[in-house]
């Protein structure tokens, strides 16, 4: 039986709230006290007047006033229901969760969107397989998708639901335009977003990346992306320059006007604060815990600790939502690199970015100062008033401190730890030498921090977020005992990143095959090699050239 709970106050005041059965369990009921089947969305800062539907929330992305969309309640599954997930193929598990939320898309459409999102483009039919290591540790491999990073799990499904949402709103007369998505990326997001939005009806996408600021593999992945609704530009500058120019484009009234009149388009973004990206991530935690329950590895009495390499806090927040929907999850271990603002926050309750110097690391996808999705956790634990005040402080003072009772709840569920750059490379090497399992730097960091902080009596699941071949140079450093940032040893110094993938295979027998699309990347034609100057004008001209082509 599916149970829903009043989410807003549930975690703090769980005993005060009455659980009501949802209509999904008894579709013929006419009982007026039943909650409606569809879960509506409100915002983290208490600024929107009426809750919105799933499709409205994902099309808007950010809530009016700057908050993030959050569900007004959560579905809740008991152990029996979760164990039933195990017999479904992965795409049906995703569909199952979307139905439990009562998303406002036709069920037939939803089924085919999920089947399409988790289909042939994955190199493992299980989509997110679990690999067992020694000492009660398992790894959830989230890199079997078309760009070999975990963002594919969200960015294969999200653009499909996004496209269907536009179609729905157009049919209902709520929207007259198609959308043009602008993405500023420092790495994995660009290629995963391009792959997800390529040829999706009613959508177009342009990606801007810092020329010289992404790896050769990442650049080629983007530059060779097929599709008629997309373009890619390098920007002479760093990631902030890209992001600022994209923001300027969104706020350029004249550009928006020309977009509408000349191409019938409207700007949109697809960043990781969109609820449409978080939902698919909850699926793999429900799915993984269902499988581990079925084998008897975990039970409601003996839950699982989960370690996640964390940047924007999206992936680990999805695990928290899965836990509060009933998955038997214990501690959530938040693994950081040398840019450890999150580890410090989870320890002290103080989020402070005033004097943080940014360092480069072998885990670039975690090099983040403001973890946007943390706002959702603060809302869930402390409510919209407190959340809005803290976000305001962060904007003005670059710092906020949560109250003692919120910190106590956070510490009850989360623990944070971090690893140095050379510690990360050592972790890759140790894991390979001890267990013949080769990991990318992000995943190895999470294994190491997870093993250090896990509860002794519980199994540990680690989210593995990228395939090692995407980070071949640092994996080569790890396997040859070379320090982070140092020149590669003579035998490797002249190799391209593509050559290094094969060198790694020689260095680490049993490390597995290189995903086909990465192995073929060096031979794929580059469609996009334009590099534009930094600044709003060049980005505006790039947008105009795209719509005029
Ligand atoms: C994006 C990314 C992360 C960080 O995930 P968040 O959801 O931002 O916390 C970790 N590892 C890899 C490889 C990534 O691409």
XYZ file of C-alpha atoms and ligand atoms in Angstrom:
564
model
C 0.000 0.000 0.000
C 1.280 3.401 -0.930
C 1.339 5.918 1.873
C 1.837 9.624 1.561
C 2.998 11.907 4.320
C 2.732 15.599 4.881
C 6.255 16.389 3.962
C 6.632 19.959 5.102
C 6.717 19.316 8.816
C 7.182 15.608 8.824
C 10.807 15.225 9.710
C 10.748 17.494 12.658
C 7.289 16.735 13.949
C 6.652 13.276 12.599
C 4.400 12.135 15.382
C 2.038 15.063 14.985
C 1.090 14.282 11.436
C -1.418 11.734 10.394
C -0.529 9.550 7.460
C -3.188 9.366 4.829
C -3.508 6.641 2.244
C -3.138 7.874 -1.304
C -5.685 7.364 -4.037
C -3.219 5.299 -5.991
C -3.875 2.437 -3.627
C -7.648 2.687 -3.922
C -8.494 4.337 -7.218
C -12.265 4.015 -6.850
C -12.529 5.835 -3.592
C -14.707 8.944 -3.552
C -13.649 9.928 -0.083
C -13.289 13.699 -0.121
C -10.676 13.640 2.625
C -8.270 11.770 0.374
C -5.273 13.738 -0.763
C -5.202 14.193 -4.505
C -2.992 11.711 -6.265
C -0.712 14.266 -7.864
C 2.016 15.657 -5.654
C 2.264 19.420 -6.059
C 5.399 21.532 -5.725
C 6.037 24.551 -3.583
C 9.246 26.546 -3.140
C 12.011 26.549 -0.537
C 11.580 30.236 0.361
C 7.811 30.347 0.808
C 7.354 32.885 -1.962
C 4.925 31.245 -4.356
C 1.237 31.575 -3.615
C -0.122 28.361 -5.054
C 1.707 25.061 -5.496
C 2.445 24.018 -9.080
C 2.403 20.712 -10.959
C 5.413 18.603 -11.908
C 5.498 19.853 -15.508
C 5.151 23.464 -14.398
C 7.996 23.024 -11.907
C 10.401 21.500 -14.403
C 9.623 24.027 -17.152
C 10.169 26.936 -14.765
C 13.387 25.417 -13.325
C 13.855 28.059 -10.645
C 10.853 29.189 -8.583
C 9.790 32.852 -8.807
C 11.790 34.769 -6.183
C 14.850 32.551 -6.548
C 13.908 29.512 -4.441
C 13.924 25.889 -5.578
C 10.891 23.719 -6.184
C 10.227 20.995 -3.594
C 7.418 18.455 -3.319
C 4.669 19.326 -0.819
C 4.657 15.718 0.342
C 6.532 12.505 -0.408
C 5.283 9.086 -1.356
C 6.261 6.440 1.161
C 6.986 2.811 0.352
C 7.154 -0.114 2.744
C 9.676 -2.944 2.500
C 7.260 -5.136 0.558
C 6.615 -2.481 -2.099
C 10.287 -1.752 -2.463
C 11.129 -5.408 -2.918
C 8.641 -5.570 -5.786
C 10.777 -3.071 -7.686
C 13.401 -5.749 -8.120
C 11.420 -7.695 -10.715
C 10.977 -4.635 -12.932
C 13.466 -3.554 -15.586
C 15.202 -0.282 -14.729
C 13.023 1.913 -16.953
C 9.897 0.547 -15.269
C 11.378 1.373 -11.864
C 11.702 4.977 -13.012
C 8.152 4.987 -14.340
C 6.957 3.543 -11.021
C 8.421 6.450 -9.044
C 7.032 9.050 -11.463
C 3.605 7.470 -11.088
C 3.895 7.484 -7.315
C 4.391 11.258 -7.595
C 1.368 11.367 -9.917
C 3.283 13.462 -12.456
C 0.986 15.263 -14.858
C 2.031 13.448 -18.033
C -0.093 10.818 -19.761
C 0.796 7.363 -18.527
C 1.436 5.950 -21.969
C 3.737 8.807 -22.810
C 5.531 8.417 -19.482
C 6.122 4.716 -20.051
C 7.685 5.301 -23.434
C 9.788 8.250 -22.229
C 11.284 6.072 -19.503
C 11.847 3.133 -21.836
C 13.517 5.442 -24.317
C 15.692 7.152 -21.671
C 17.036 3.873 -20.300
C 17.399 1.897 -23.516
C 20.027 0.897 -26.049
C 22.284 3.878 -25.406
C 23.417 2.259 -22.118
C 26.225 -0.270 -22.166
C 24.693 -2.392 -19.389
C 21.033 -3.436 -19.492
C 20.831 -3.075 -15.709
C 21.589 0.677 -16.243
C 22.965 1.187 -12.694
C 24.529 -2.156 -11.740
C 25.938 -2.903 -8.306
C 29.432 -4.307 -8.015
C 30.443 -5.994 -4.732
C 33.851 -5.332 -3.270
C 35.432 -6.693 -0.072
C 34.377 -5.821 3.497
C 30.670 -5.328 2.898
C 31.304 -2.522 0.424
C 29.439 -2.280 -2.880
C 29.756 0.227 -5.668
C 26.751 1.583 -7.549
C 28.109 2.113 -11.050
C 26.424 5.206 -12.423
C 28.614 5.581 -15.506
C 27.155 3.147 -18.036
C 25.340 5.866 -20.017
C 26.171 7.602 -23.300
C 28.738 10.045 -21.844
C 30.156 7.781 -19.084
C 29.275 10.078 -16.176
C 26.470 9.802 -13.665
C 24.774 12.926 -15.025
C 23.431 10.705 -17.812
C 21.049 9.054 -15.323
C 19.277 12.413 -14.965
C 19.993 13.911 -18.358
C 18.641 11.039 -20.423
C 15.222 11.206 -18.735
C 14.894 14.903 -17.848
C 15.001 16.284 -21.425
C 12.373 13.765 -22.473
C 9.998 14.805 -19.690
C 10.878 18.449 -20.404
C 10.014 18.066 -24.074
C 6.749 16.285 -23.196
C 5.913 19.067 -20.716
C 6.320 21.708 -23.438
C 4.140 19.675 -25.770
C 1.491 19.454 -23.050
C 1.559 23.174 -22.267
C 1.429 24.051 -25.964
C -1.598 21.799 -26.424
C -3.292 23.441 -23.458
C -2.518 26.916 -24.777
C -0.197 27.753 -21.868
C 2.909 28.189 -24.006
C 3.391 29.444 -27.550
C 7.111 28.950 -27.911
C 9.739 26.269 -28.090
C 12.758 26.647 -25.822
C 16.440 27.408 -26.236
C 18.489 26.063 -23.365
C 21.786 27.760 -22.559
C 24.299 25.782 -20.500
C 27.590 26.977 -19.030
C 29.692 23.945 -18.189
C 33.060 23.207 -16.678
C 32.993 19.559 -17.637
C 30.635 16.609 -17.496
C 27.351 18.502 -17.615
C 27.890 19.837 -21.132
C 28.222 16.516 -22.910
C 25.500 14.837 -20.837
C 23.077 17.725 -21.508
C 23.865 17.741 -25.240
C 23.362 14.005 -25.474
C 20.070 14.238 -23.561
C 18.582 17.162 -25.498
C 19.793 16.143 -28.975
C 16.744 15.864 -31.268
C 14.228 16.305 -28.423
C 11.154 17.991 -29.943
C 10.480 21.637 -28.973
C 13.984 22.061 -27.526
C 17.302 23.553 -28.665
C 20.516 23.716 -26.677
C 23.737 25.736 -26.816
C 26.644 24.843 -24.532
C 29.444 27.255 -23.562
C 32.631 25.878 -22.011
C 35.917 27.510 -20.999
C 38.327 26.902 -23.904
C 41.371 25.345 -22.287
C 39.426 24.688 -19.086
C 38.028 21.265 -19.923
C 39.840 18.026 -20.651
C 40.519 16.963 -24.229
C 38.085 14.070 -23.796
C 35.338 16.351 -22.517
C 35.951 18.850 -25.330
C 35.772 16.161 -28.009
C 32.636 14.660 -26.502
C 30.913 18.022 -26.860
C 32.433 18.992 -30.205
C 31.379 15.745 -31.891
C 27.784 15.644 -30.613
C 25.283 14.877 -33.387
C 21.914 16.605 -33.637
C 20.233 19.479 -35.491
C 18.979 21.369 -32.452
C 22.299 22.139 -30.787
C 25.584 24.043 -30.882
C 28.746 24.267 -28.777
C 31.137 27.195 -28.224
C 34.443 27.475 -26.426
C 34.843 30.758 -24.534
C 38.182 32.524 -24.006
C 37.974 32.644 -20.245
C 37.158 30.516 -17.232
C 33.945 28.859 -16.095
C 32.760 31.998 -14.289
C 33.129 33.980 -17.516
C 30.914 31.429 -19.283
C 28.346 31.475 -16.516
C 28.230 35.275 -16.295
C 27.806 35.654 -20.050
C 24.971 33.102 -20.047
C 23.274 34.929 -17.164
C 23.649 38.202 -19.053
C 21.966 36.617 -22.090
C 19.019 35.447 -19.968
C 18.609 39.019 -18.661
C 19.044 40.741 -22.028
C 15.515 41.947 -22.793
C 16.297 42.869 -26.375
C 17.828 39.466 -27.062
C 14.818 37.697 -25.524
C 12.544 39.801 -27.713
C 14.472 38.922 -30.880
C 14.468 35.266 -29.886
C 10.678 35.292 -29.733
C 9.975 37.368 -32.828
C 12.635 35.852 -35.081
C 12.577 32.222 -33.981
C 9.557 31.724 -31.707
C 11.873 30.671 -28.884
C 12.184 31.359 -25.196
C 15.288 30.886 -23.022
C 15.462 28.129 -20.457
C 18.116 26.379 -18.386
C 18.590 22.759 -17.435
C 20.887 23.043 -14.452
C 21.136 20.686 -11.539
C 18.660 22.609 -9.367
C 15.814 21.575 -11.690
C 13.528 19.089 -9.922
C 13.391 17.184 -13.213
C 17.048 16.296 -12.706
C 16.678 15.262 -9.091
C 13.765 12.838 -9.620
C 15.657 10.366 -11.836
C 18.435 10.275 -9.239
C 16.067 9.112 -6.511
C 15.227 6.128 -8.729
C 18.669 4.551 -8.569
C 18.828 4.684 -4.796
C 15.395 3.073 -4.454
C 16.394 0.570 -7.093
C 19.740 -0.294 -5.472
C 18.300 -0.679 -1.981
C 15.506 -2.858 -3.396
C 18.096 -5.172 -4.899
C 20.182 -5.318 -1.757
C 17.076 -6.011 0.330
C 16.197 -8.882 -1.961
C 19.578 -10.530 -1.425
C 19.229 -10.096 2.343
C 22.296 -7.843 2.441
C 20.229 -5.123 4.109
C 16.993 -5.051 6.098
C 14.989 -2.262 7.730
C 16.824 -3.152 10.961
C 20.226 -3.271 9.308
C 20.246 -0.365 6.844
C 22.913 0.698 4.426
C 25.327 3.619 4.672
C 25.772 5.489 1.403
C 28.856 7.501 0.377
C 28.567 10.042 -2.428
C 31.263 12.238 -4.044
C 29.559 15.589 -3.697
C 29.639 18.864 -5.614
C 26.288 20.571 -5.987
C 24.697 18.260 -3.372
C 22.217 16.866 -5.926
C 23.290 13.251 -5.910
C 23.474 12.896 -2.121
C 20.186 14.779 -1.685
C 18.523 12.205 -3.948
C 19.735 9.517 -1.508
C 18.221 11.502 1.366
C 14.865 11.669 -0.442
C 15.018 7.921 -1.130
C 15.638 7.331 2.584
C 12.616 9.407 3.519
C 10.458 7.521 1.046
C 11.236 4.372 2.993
C 14.491 2.967 1.598
C 16.548 1.351 4.408
C 19.392 3.855 4.402
C 21.445 4.801 7.468
C 24.188 7.436 7.343
C 24.679 9.596 4.291
C 28.398 10.145 3.870
C 29.217 13.314 1.986
C 32.666 13.026 0.399
C 34.496 16.239 -0.553
C 37.864 17.109 -2.075
C 40.220 19.912 -0.968
C 37.447 22.423 -1.694
C 35.689 21.175 1.417
C 33.067 23.779 2.254
C 30.457 21.024 2.633
C 32.533 18.826 4.943
C 33.107 21.883 7.131
C 29.412 22.772 7.091
C 28.276 19.294 8.106
C 30.716 19.406 11.011
C 30.103 22.949 12.288
C 26.749 24.074 10.892
C 28.522 27.100 9.432
C 28.584 27.564 5.658
C 31.331 30.047 5.001
C 32.753 30.993 1.617
C 34.302 34.333 2.623
C 37.958 33.388 2.565
C 37.957 30.189 0.584
C 40.688 29.881 -1.986
C 39.764 27.649 -4.813
C 42.218 24.844 -5.543
C 42.321 22.591 -8.580
C 41.860 18.901 -7.875
C 41.751 15.573 -9.743
C 37.994 15.657 -9.055
C 36.894 18.758 -11.018
C 33.177 17.935 -10.863
C 33.320 18.558 -7.114
C 35.155 21.883 -7.310
C 32.188 23.926 -6.188
C 31.802 26.667 -3.595
C 28.033 27.017 -3.527
C 26.251 23.669 -3.373
C 22.884 24.821 -4.694
C 20.875 21.763 -3.743
C 21.755 22.156 -0.067
C 18.933 24.718 -0.013
C 16.418 21.909 -0.466
C 17.754 20.029 2.546
C 17.633 23.180 4.684
C 14.009 23.693 3.670
C 13.078 20.101 4.428
C 14.685 20.235 7.858
C 13.885 23.753 8.995
C 11.071 25.113 6.819
C 10.824 27.971 4.323
C 11.255 30.886 6.750
C 14.595 29.723 8.118
C 15.745 28.589 4.694
C 14.957 31.959 3.093
C 16.827 33.793 5.868
C 19.940 31.615 5.504
C 19.992 31.993 1.722
C 19.694 35.735 2.171
C 22.647 35.739 4.560
C 24.678 33.664 2.156
C 24.021 36.144 -0.634
C 24.885 39.198 1.437
C 27.488 37.986 3.932
C 28.825 34.940 2.068
C 28.168 32.974 5.244
C 25.330 31.534 7.314
C 25.065 29.391 10.434
C 22.163 27.031 11.133
C 20.635 26.817 14.609
C 21.601 24.074 17.055
C 18.518 21.926 16.569
C 18.842 21.938 12.773
C 22.517 21.045 13.127
C 21.564 18.153 15.390
C 19.143 16.778 12.779
C 21.734 17.199 10.041
C 24.362 15.362 12.096
C 21.934 12.595 12.797
C 21.710 11.804 9.089
C 24.866 13.129 7.442
C 28.554 12.917 8.025
C 31.093 14.763 5.896
C 34.714 13.935 5.135
C 37.337 14.957 2.609
C 40.453 13.724 0.901
C 43.535 15.573 -0.381
C 44.569 15.494 -4.029
C 47.373 12.994 -3.478
C 45.157 11.023 -1.096
C 42.677 10.661 -3.963
C 45.320 9.325 -6.344
C 46.567 6.937 -3.623
C 42.984 5.707 -3.153
C 42.695 4.839 -6.863
C 45.916 2.855 -6.679
C 45.093 1.087 -3.428
C 41.670 0.015 -4.607
C 43.148 -1.382 -7.786
C 46.037 -3.135 -6.054
C 43.921 -4.621 -3.298
C 40.787 -5.490 -5.229
C 41.583 -5.178 -8.940
C 38.876 -2.565 -9.245
C 39.826 0.562 -11.148
C 37.891 3.732 -10.338
C 37.861 7.285 -11.571
C 39.117 9.898 -9.047
C 35.614 10.972 -7.889
C 34.525 7.411 -7.183
C 37.804 6.416 -5.502
C 37.584 9.457 -3.242
C 34.094 8.407 -2.152
C 35.190 4.808 -1.508
C 38.035 6.019 0.709
C 35.988 8.581 2.659
C 33.092 6.111 2.895
C 35.266 3.361 4.356
C 36.686 5.768 6.883
C 33.334 7.123 8.086
C 30.922 4.208 7.742
C 29.302 2.569 10.727
C 31.199 -0.609 11.568
C 28.121 -2.836 11.592
C 26.525 -1.710 8.347
C 27.106 -2.418 4.669
C 28.366 0.503 2.581
C 27.196 1.542 -0.888
C 29.371 4.001 -2.794
C 28.091 6.046 -5.732
C 30.635 5.699 -8.566
C 30.087 8.742 -10.751
C 32.373 8.428 -13.782
C 34.253 5.848 -15.818
C 38.015 5.918 -15.196
C 38.761 6.431 -18.895
C 37.340 9.968 -18.725
C 40.147 10.875 -16.349
C 42.965 8.868 -17.917
C 45.825 11.318 -17.124
C 45.209 11.362 -13.359
C 44.506 7.635 -13.307
C 47.899 7.191 -15.004
C 49.471 9.369 -12.282
C 47.774 7.230 -9.644
C 48.981 3.945 -11.108
C 52.537 5.170 -11.651
C 52.820 6.785 -8.212
C 53.150 10.275 -9.723
C 52.040 13.246 -7.604
C 49.001 15.297 -8.550
C 49.979 18.149 -10.868
C 53.392 16.613 -11.652
C 54.619 15.745 -15.144
C 53.743 12.240 -16.230
C 56.700 9.782 -16.338
C 58.714 9.833 -19.580
C 56.906 6.876 -21.174
C 53.592 8.730 -20.952
C 54.525 12.381 -21.224
C 53.979 12.566 -24.991
C 50.721 10.576 -25.013
C 47.358 12.121 -25.813
C 44.483 11.527 -23.401
C 43.242 8.903 -25.841
C 46.567 7.061 -25.888
C 46.580 7.197 -22.099
C 43.286 5.285 -21.927
C 45.053 2.359 -23.567
C 48.204 2.808 -21.494
C 46.056 2.563 -18.375
C 44.704 -0.750 -19.592
C 48.284 -2.014 -19.897
C 49.181 -0.665 -16.455
C 46.094 -2.149 -14.838
C 45.208 -5.573 -16.240
C 41.609 -6.457 -15.503
C 40.537 -2.810 -15.459
C 37.818 -3.599 -17.970
C 37.056 -2.308 -21.402
C 36.915 1.309 -22.450
C 33.326 2.362 -23.246
C 32.871 2.234 -27.023
C 31.994 5.881 -27.485
C 35.117 6.975 -25.574
C 37.336 4.575 -27.503
C 35.914 5.921 -30.791
C 35.995 9.555 -29.794
C 39.379 10.324 -31.346
C 38.005 9.358 -34.768
C 34.669 11.100 -34.573
C 34.406 14.254 -36.693
C 34.374 17.508 -34.745
C 31.320 19.532 -35.650
C 31.911 22.500 -33.359
C 35.291 24.145 -32.907
C 34.417 27.840 -32.670
C 36.008 29.748 -29.802
C 34.476 33.125 -28.957
C 35.767 35.974 -26.777
C 34.578 36.206 -23.168
C 31.735 38.619 -22.479
C 28.055 39.110 -23.029
C 28.328 40.467 -26.583
C 30.034 37.415 -28.007
C 27.538 35.092 -26.357
C 24.675 37.201 -27.708
C 26.142 37.006 -31.215
C 26.548 33.233 -30.849
C 22.892 32.893 -29.875
C 21.801 35.077 -32.813
C 23.933 33.121 -35.277
C 22.367 29.913 -33.977
C 18.775 31.087 -34.451
C 19.529 32.553 -37.865
C 21.185 29.473 -39.279
C 28.553 16.184 -11.215
C 29.484 15.162 -10.676
C 29.641 14.963 -9.289
C 28.932 15.818 -8.251
O 27.562 15.560 -8.186
P 26.567 16.577 -7.440
O 25.207 16.065 -7.711
O 26.826 17.921 -8.065
O 26.915 16.560 -6.001
C 30.498 13.963 -8.867
N 31.197 13.208 -9.748
C 31.097 13.383 -11.082
C 31.923 12.536 -11.990
C 30.234 14.357 -11.601
O 30.139 14.520 -12.929
